[in-house]
PDB file of C-alpha atoms in Angstrom:
ATOM      1  CA  MET A 140    -172.975  30.861 -38.714  1.00  0.00           C
ATOM      2  CA  ILE A 141    -174.754  27.604 -37.954  1.00  0.00           C
ATOM      3  CA  PHE A 142    -173.757  24.866 -35.505  1.00  0.00           C
ATOM      4  CA  ILE A 143    -175.423  21.432 -35.859  1.00  0.00           C
ATOM      5  CA  LEU A 144    -174.789  19.152 -32.881  1.00  0.00           C
ATOM      6  CA  ASN A 145    -175.469  15.789 -34.546  1.00  0.00           C
ATOM      7  CA  LYS A 146    -172.821  16.462 -37.187  1.00  0.00           C
ATOM      8  CA  THR A 147    -170.370  15.398 -34.472  1.00  0.00           C
ATOM      9  CA  ASN A 148    -170.284  12.220 -32.383  1.00  0.00           C
ATOM     10  CA  THR A 149    -171.236  13.279 -28.851  1.00  0.00           C
ATOM     11  CA  ILE A 150    -173.370  11.953 -26.004  1.00  0.00           C
ATOM     12  CA  GLY A 151    -175.898  14.604 -26.993  1.00  0.00           C
ATOM     13  CA  ASN A 152    -177.045  12.339 -29.813  1.00  0.00           C
ATOM     14  CA  SER A 153    -178.321   9.852 -27.197  1.00  0.00           C
ATOM     15  CA  PHE A 154    -180.577  12.494 -25.642  1.00  0.00           C
ATOM     16  CA  LEU A 155    -181.792  13.531 -29.094  1.00  0.00           C
ATOM     17  CA  ALA A 156    -182.546   9.907 -30.017  1.00  0.00           C
ATOM     18  CA  GLU A 157    -184.614   9.461 -26.847  1.00  0.00           C
ATOM     19  CA  MET A 158    -186.598  12.620 -27.604  1.00  0.00           C
ATOM     20  CA  ARG A 159    -187.450  11.253 -31.057  1.00  0.00           C
ATOM     21  CA  ASP A 160    -188.274   7.711 -29.888  1.00  0.00           C
ATOM     22  CA  ALA A 161    -192.074   7.259 -29.942  1.00  0.00           C
ATOM     23  CA  VAL A 162    -191.961   4.897 -26.952  1.00  0.00           C
ATOM     24  CA  ILE A 163    -189.441   6.674 -24.721  1.00  0.00           C
ATOM     25  CA  GLN A 164    -190.993  10.109 -25.297  1.00  0.00           C
ATOM     26  CA  LYS A 165    -194.202   8.936 -23.577  1.00  0.00           C
ATOM     27  CA  ASP A 166    -192.321   9.494 -20.313  1.00  0.00           C
ATOM     28  CA  LYS A 167    -192.970  13.247 -19.950  1.00  0.00           C
ATOM     29  CA  GLN A 168    -190.349  13.780 -17.274  1.00  0.00           C
ATOM     30  CA  ARG A 169    -187.663  12.057 -19.340  1.00  0.00           C
ATOM     31  CA  PHE A 170    -188.717  14.033 -22.427  1.00  0.00           C
ATOM     32  CA  LYS A 171    -188.364  17.321 -20.537  1.00  0.00           C
ATOM     33  CA  ARG A 172    -185.079  16.291 -18.958  1.00  0.00           C
ATOM     34  CA  ASN A 173    -183.615  15.394 -22.365  1.00  0.00           C
ATOM     35  CA  GLN A 174    -184.576  18.845 -23.641  1.00  0.00           C
ATOM     36  CA  GLU A 175    -182.858  20.335 -20.611  1.00  0.00           C
ATOM     37  CA  LYS A 176    -179.687  18.315 -21.238  1.00  0.00           C
ATOM     38  CA  LEU A 177    -179.551  19.435 -24.874  1.00  0.00           C
ATOM     39  CA  GLY A 178    -180.026  23.022 -23.738  1.00  0.00           C
ATOM     40  CA  GLU A 179    -177.042  22.601 -21.436  1.00  0.00           C
ATOM     41  CA  ILE A 180    -174.932  21.223 -24.279  1.00  0.00           C
ATOM     42  CA  LEU A 181    -175.776  24.065 -26.654  1.00  0.00           C
ATOM     43  CA  ALA A 182    -175.237  26.608 -23.860  1.00  0.00           C
ATOM     44  CA  TYR A 183    -171.750  25.165 -23.391  1.00  0.00           C
ATOM     45  CA  GLU A 184    -171.043  25.404 -27.131  1.00  0.00           C
ATOM     46  CA  ILE A 185    -172.250  29.015 -27.264  1.00  0.00           C
ATOM     47  CA  SER A 186    -170.152  29.855 -24.209  1.00  0.00           C
ATOM     48  CA  LYS A 187    -167.020  29.153 -26.249  1.00  0.00           C
ATOM     49  CA  LYS A 188    -167.855  32.179 -28.425  1.00  0.00           C
ATOM     50  CA  LEU A 189    -168.179  34.670 -25.554  1.00  0.00           C
ATOM     51  CA  GLU A 190    -165.558  37.217 -24.549  1.00  0.00           C
ATOM     52  CA  TYR A 191    -163.481  36.347 -21.475  1.00  0.00           C
ATOM     53  CA  THR A 192    -161.156  38.220 -19.153  1.00  0.00           C
ATOM     54  CA  PRO A 193    -158.529  36.928 -16.677  1.00  0.00           C
ATOM     55  CA  THR A 194    -159.835  37.222 -13.128  1.00  0.00           C
ATOM     56  CA  GLU A 195    -158.055  36.544  -9.846  1.00  0.00           C
ATOM     57  CA  VAL A 196    -159.827  34.216  -7.412  1.00  0.00           C
ATOM     58  CA  GLN A 197    -158.679  33.934  -3.793  1.00  0.00           C
ATOM     59  CA  THR A 198    -158.476  30.332  -2.612  1.00  0.00           C
ATOM     60  CA  PRO A 199    -157.742  29.219   0.992  1.00  0.00           C
ATOM     61  CA  LEU A 200    -154.105  28.665  -0.056  1.00  0.00           C
ATOM     62  CA  GLY A 201    -153.376  31.416  -2.549  1.00  0.00           C
ATOM     63  CA  THR A 202    -154.576  33.169  -5.691  1.00  0.00           C
ATOM     64  CA  ALA A 203    -155.689  31.508  -8.921  1.00  0.00           C
ATOM     65  CA  THR A 204    -156.267  33.211 -12.263  1.00  0.00           C
ATOM     66  CA  VAL A 205    -159.400  32.121 -14.129  1.00  0.00           C
ATOM     67  CA  ASN A 206    -160.800  33.343 -17.438  1.00  0.00           C
ATOM     68  CA  LEU A 207    -164.381  34.425 -16.753  1.00  0.00           C
ATOM     69  CA  PRO A 208    -167.069  35.741 -19.136  1.00  0.00           C
ATOM     70  CA  VAL A 209    -167.157  39.497 -19.510  1.00  0.00           C
ATOM     71  CA  GLU A 210    -170.969  39.381 -19.552  1.00  0.00           C
ATOM     72  CA  GLN A 211    -173.878  36.983 -19.265  1.00  0.00           C
ATOM     73  CA  PRO A 212    -176.309  36.696 -22.191  1.00  0.00           C
ATOM     74  CA  VAL A 213    -180.043  37.320 -21.863  1.00  0.00           C
ATOM     75  CA  LEU A 214    -181.992  34.090 -22.408  1.00  0.00           C
ATOM     76  CA  GLY A 215    -185.322  34.229 -24.247  1.00  0.00           C
ATOM     77  CA  VAL A 216    -187.925  31.498 -24.668  1.00  0.00           C
ATOM     78  CA  ILE A 217    -191.105  31.116 -26.709  1.00  0.00           C
ATOM     79  CA  LEU A 218    -193.795  29.555 -24.515  1.00  0.00           C
ATOM     80  CA  ARG A 219    -194.679  26.788 -23.845  1.00  0.00           C
ATOM     81  CA  ALA A 220    -192.734  24.032 -25.568  1.00  0.00           C
ATOM     82  CA  GLY A 221    -189.327  25.652 -25.085  1.00  0.00           C
ATOM     83  CA  LEU A 222    -189.426  25.907 -21.284  1.00  0.00           C
ATOM     84  CA  PRO A 223    -187.371  22.749 -20.481  1.00  0.00           C
ATOM     85  CA  PHE A 224    -184.873  23.631 -23.230  1.00  0.00           C
ATOM     86  CA  HIS A 225    -184.587  27.150 -21.774  1.00  0.00           C
ATOM     87  CA  GLN A 226    -183.997  25.634 -18.325  1.00  0.00           C
ATOM     88  CA  GLY A 227    -180.906  23.892 -19.682  1.00  0.00           C
ATOM     89  CA  PHE A 228    -179.498  27.250 -20.758  1.00  0.00           C
ATOM     90  CA  MET A 229    -180.303  28.749 -17.353  1.00  0.00           C
ATOM     91  CA  ASN A 230    -178.451  25.895 -15.641  1.00  0.00           C
ATOM     92  CA  PHE A 231    -175.234  26.989 -17.337  1.00  0.00           C
ATOM     93  CA  PHE A 232    -175.785  30.745 -17.674  1.00  0.00           C
ATOM     94  CA  ASP A 233    -176.998  30.855 -14.094  1.00  0.00           C
ATOM     95  CA  GLN A 234    -176.530  34.620 -13.667  1.00  0.00           C
ATOM     96  CA  SER A 235    -178.491  35.501 -16.804  1.00  0.00           C
ATOM     97  CA  SER A 236    -181.779  37.370 -17.026  1.00  0.00           C
ATOM     98  CA  SER A 237    -184.626  35.913 -19.087  1.00  0.00           C
ATOM     99  CA  ALA A 238    -187.200  37.086 -21.609  1.00  0.00           C
ATOM    100  CA  PHE A 239    -190.549  35.329 -22.173  1.00  0.00           C
ATOM    101  CA  VAL A 240    -192.647  35.389 -25.333  1.00  0.00           C
ATOM    102  CA  THR A 241    -196.220  34.210 -25.886  1.00  0.00           C
ATOM    103  CA  ALA A 242    -196.812  33.462 -29.574  1.00  0.00           C
ATOM    104  CA  TYR A 243    -199.093  31.160 -31.534  1.00  0.00           C
ATOM    105  CA  ARG A 244    -200.167  30.251 -35.046  1.00  0.00           C
ATOM    106  CA  LYS A 245    -203.505  31.713 -36.162  1.00  0.00           C
ATOM    107  CA  VAL A 246    -204.782  29.376 -38.873  1.00  0.00           C
ATOM    108  CA  LYS A 247    -206.655  30.859 -41.829  1.00  0.00           C
ATOM    109  CA  ARG A 248    -209.041  29.192 -44.243  1.00  0.00           C
ATOM    110  CA  GLY A 249    -207.174  26.839 -46.515  1.00  0.00           C
ATOM    111  CA  GLY A 250    -204.640  25.921 -43.843  1.00  0.00           C
ATOM    112  CA  SER A 251    -202.266  28.885 -44.079  1.00  0.00           C
ATOM    113  CA  PHE A 252    -201.419  30.727 -40.874  1.00  0.00           C
ATOM    114  CA  VAL A 253    -199.951  33.909 -39.442  1.00  0.00           C
ATOM    115  CA  ILE A 254    -197.947  34.340 -36.248  1.00  0.00           C
ATOM    116  CA  ASN A 255    -199.664  36.217 -33.435  1.00  0.00           C
ATOM    117  CA  ILE A 256    -197.417  37.514 -30.656  1.00  0.00           C
ATOM    118  CA  ASP A 257    -199.556  38.176 -27.594  1.00  0.00           C
ATOM    119  CA  HIS A 258    -196.955  39.307 -25.104  1.00  0.00           C
ATOM    120  CA  ILE A 259    -193.221  39.853 -24.641  1.00  0.00           C
ATOM    121  CA  SER A 260    -191.732  40.299 -21.175  1.00  0.00           C
ATOM    122  CA  THR A 261    -188.034  41.164 -21.377  1.00  0.00           C
ATOM    123  CA  PRO A 262    -185.265  43.055 -19.641  1.00  0.00           C
ATOM    124  CA  ASN A 263    -183.461  45.827 -21.532  1.00  0.00           C
ATOM    125  CA  LEU A 264    -181.645  44.210 -24.478  1.00  0.00           C
ATOM    126  CA  ASP A 265    -179.635  47.243 -25.595  1.00  0.00           C
ATOM    127  CA  ASP A 266    -176.028  46.218 -26.242  1.00  0.00           C
ATOM    128  CA  LYS A 267    -176.756  42.703 -24.943  1.00  0.00           C
ATOM    129  CA  ILE A 268    -176.063  39.196 -26.221  1.00  0.00           C
ATOM    130  CA  PHE A 269    -179.483  37.606 -26.709  1.00  0.00           C
ATOM    131  CA  ILE A 270    -180.172  33.870 -27.054  1.00  0.00           C
ATOM    132  CA  LEU A 271    -183.706  32.878 -28.134  1.00  0.00           C
ATOM    133  CA  CYS A 272    -184.635  29.260 -27.344  1.00  0.00           C
ATOM    134  CA  ASP A 273    -187.422  27.266 -29.010  1.00  0.00           C
ATOM    135  CA  THR A 274    -187.558  23.482 -29.162  1.00  0.00           C
ATOM    136  CA  MET A 275    -188.780  23.219 -32.769  1.00  0.00           C
ATOM    137  CA  LEU A 276    -187.770  25.573 -35.572  1.00  0.00           C
ATOM    138  CA  ALA A 277    -190.322  24.557 -38.235  1.00  0.00           C
ATOM    139  CA  THR A 278    -191.231  27.355 -40.664  1.00  0.00           C
ATOM    140  CA  GLY A 279    -189.061  29.836 -38.764  1.00  0.00           C
ATOM    141  CA  GLN A 280    -191.836  32.436 -38.859  1.00  0.00           C
ATOM    142  CA  SER A 281    -192.258  32.682 -35.077  1.00  0.00           C
ATOM    143  CA  ILE A 282    -188.527  33.122 -34.536  1.00  0.00           C
ATOM    144  CA  VAL A 283    -188.281  35.813 -37.208  1.00  0.00           C
ATOM    145  CA  GLU A 284    -191.326  37.768 -35.980  1.00  0.00           C
ATOM    146  CA  VAL A 285    -190.160  37.707 -32.359  1.00  0.00           C
ATOM    147  CA  CYS A 286    -186.611  38.767 -33.234  1.00  0.00           C
ATOM    148  CA  LYS A 287    -187.806  41.547 -35.536  1.00  0.00           C
ATOM    149  CA  GLN A 288    -190.037  42.978 -32.825  1.00  0.00           C
ATOM    150  CA  LEU A 289    -187.210  42.902 -30.301  1.00  0.00           C
ATOM    151  CA  MET A 290    -184.683  44.382 -32.726  1.00  0.00           C
ATOM    152  CA  ALA A 291    -187.106  47.199 -33.535  1.00  0.00           C
ATOM    153  CA  GLN A 292    -187.181  48.091 -29.843  1.00  0.00           C
ATOM    154  CA  TYR A 293    -183.610  47.324 -28.776  1.00  0.00           C
ATOM    155  CA  LYS A 294    -180.105  47.538 -30.223  1.00  0.00           C
ATOM    156  CA  ILE A 295    -179.163  43.898 -29.640  1.00  0.00           C
ATOM    157  CA  LYS A 296    -175.395  43.444 -29.841  1.00  0.00           C
ATOM    158  CA  GLU A 297    -175.367  39.760 -30.771  1.00  0.00           C
ATOM    159  CA  LEU A 298    -178.261  37.472 -31.707  1.00  0.00           C
ATOM    160  CA  HIS A 299    -178.322  33.698 -31.233  1.00  0.00           C
ATOM    161  CA  VAL A 300    -181.194  31.301 -31.949  1.00  0.00           C
ATOM    162  CA  ALA A 301    -181.164  27.786 -30.472  1.00  0.00           C
ATOM    163  CA  ALA A 302    -183.447  24.844 -31.283  1.00  0.00           C
ATOM    164  CA  VAL A 303    -183.482  21.105 -30.720  1.00  0.00           C
ATOM    165  CA  ILE A 304    -184.757  20.245 -34.207  1.00  0.00           C
ATOM    166  CA  ALA A 305    -185.028  22.564 -37.217  1.00  0.00           C
ATOM    167  CA  SER A 306    -186.352  22.090 -40.716  1.00  0.00           C
ATOM    168  CA  THR A 307    -184.264  22.968 -43.750  1.00  0.00           C
ATOM    169  CA  GLU A 308    -186.982  25.416 -44.821  1.00  0.00           C
ATOM    170  CA  GLY A 309    -187.032  27.039 -41.394  1.00  0.00           C
ATOM    171  CA  ILE A 310    -183.265  27.468 -41.353  1.00  0.00           C
ATOM    172  CA  GLU A 311    -183.396  29.132 -44.775  1.00  0.00           C
ATOM    173  CA  HIS A 312    -186.216  31.456 -43.690  1.00  0.00           C
ATOM    174  CA  VAL A 313    -184.400  32.561 -40.535  1.00  0.00           C
ATOM    175  CA  ARG A 314    -181.096  33.160 -42.327  1.00  0.00           C
ATOM    176  CA  ALA A 315    -182.818  35.100 -45.122  1.00  0.00           C
ATOM    177  CA  ASN A 316    -184.641  37.399 -42.703  1.00  0.00           C
ATOM    178  CA  LEU A 317    -182.065  37.601 -39.906  1.00  0.00           C
ATOM    179  CA  PRO A 318    -178.757  37.647 -41.798  1.00  0.00           C
ATOM    180  CA  LYS A 319    -176.614  38.300 -38.700  1.00  0.00           C
ATOM    181  CA  VAL A 320    -178.129  35.514 -36.595  1.00  0.00           C
ATOM    182  CA  ASN A 321    -176.050  32.679 -35.140  1.00  0.00           C
ATOM    183  CA  LEU A 322    -177.965  29.385 -35.301  1.00  0.00           C
ATOM    184  CA  TRP A 323    -177.413  26.518 -32.849  1.00  0.00           C
ATOM    185  CA  VAL A 324    -179.432  23.340 -33.456  1.00  0.00           C
ATOM    186  CA  CYS A 325    -179.158  19.696 -32.492  1.00  0.00           C
ATOM    187  CA  ALA A 326    -180.459  18.340 -35.819  1.00  0.00           C
ATOM    188  CA  VAL A 327    -181.877  19.508 -39.160  1.00  0.00           C
ATOM    189  CA  ASP A 328    -184.662  17.540 -40.907  1.00  0.00           C
ATOM    190  CA  ASP A 329    -185.511  18.056 -44.579  1.00  0.00           C
ATOM    191  CA  GLU A 330    -189.290  17.679 -44.665  1.00  0.00           C
ATOM    192  CA  MET A 331    -192.451  19.214 -43.187  1.00  0.00           C
ATOM    193  CA  THR A 332    -196.105  18.158 -43.322  1.00  0.00           C
ATOM    194  CA  SER A 333    -198.854  20.349 -44.797  1.00  0.00           C
ATOM    195  CA  LYS A 334    -199.519  21.554 -41.228  1.00  0.00           C
ATOM    196  CA  ALA A 335    -195.852  22.551 -40.816  1.00  0.00           C
ATOM    197  CA  TYR A 336    -194.791  19.697 -38.536  1.00  0.00           C
ATOM    198  CA  ILE A 337    -191.167  18.664 -39.023  1.00  0.00           C
ATOM    199  CA  VAL A 338    -190.575  15.156 -40.482  1.00  0.00           C
ATOM    200  CA  PRO A 339    -189.273  12.907 -39.014  1.00  0.00           C
ATOM    201  CA  GLY A 340    -189.111  15.416 -36.148  1.00  0.00           C
ATOM    202  CA  LEU A 341    -190.574  14.157 -32.884  1.00  0.00           C
ATOM    203  CA  GLY A 342    -194.209  15.262 -32.810  1.00  0.00           C
ATOM    204  CA  ASP A 343    -195.704  18.159 -30.827  1.00  0.00           C
ATOM    205  CA  ALA A 344    -193.030  19.107 -28.294  1.00  0.00           C
ATOM    206  CA  GLY A 345    -195.405  21.133 -26.129  1.00  0.00           C
ATOM    207  CA  ASP A 346    -197.952  18.320 -25.867  1.00  0.00           C
ATOM    208  CA  LEU A 347    -195.244  15.747 -25.155  1.00  0.00           C
ATOM    209  CA  ALA A 348    -193.781  17.850 -22.357  1.00  0.00           C
ATOM    210  CA  PHE A 349    -196.941  19.279 -20.770  1.00  0.00           C
ATOM    211  CA  GLY A 350    -199.947  17.327 -22.075  1.00  0.00           C
ATOM    212  CA  GLU A 351    -202.342  17.827 -24.948  1.00  0.00           C
ATOM    213  CA  LYS A 352    -204.111  21.165 -25.346  1.00  0.00           C
ATOM    214  CA  SER A 353    -207.904  21.234 -25.253  1.00  0.00           C
TER     215      SER A 353
END
């Protein structure tokens, strides 16, 4: 399944608009905070799909019954751009463990590239719900390579991928290679540049959040 936030009229579209705005996005703190807010919104939407059980809670005046999640998902993030987005998920799934992935594009002659995954630090994902967060889902290659490595090592019960902005091509690549994935994105753009930047997109999310790389 795929959920696209801007297909509905919500306040989340305001945060997305500010992230895209070439003037507003110059404020790094605001750019990061908007990512965090969108992470919170998608975390809330995903939470509706979890399994719940009635639980009794003792108040000062009596007992209340509340439906609480049976389990907390594990939250994964691809460094570095996705860190503020991941923080939004942690704000809502505040008892969750996290996984961290270091991956980058290695450019070949002619402009093509391969995905290099340097390091994955993760708790045990066997029989777990796993949510992988990355701000931009461009070609989808990083997402697919990371998920395939994790699925080769663990028996993940349920896989979710969340992004702020995805390309149509990236969505198709992820769904073709991860047929059981659940996709949660704030917006889908149709085009990419020759260097695989999403158009209109918002630019380089990592540089906008943390400064340009040397």
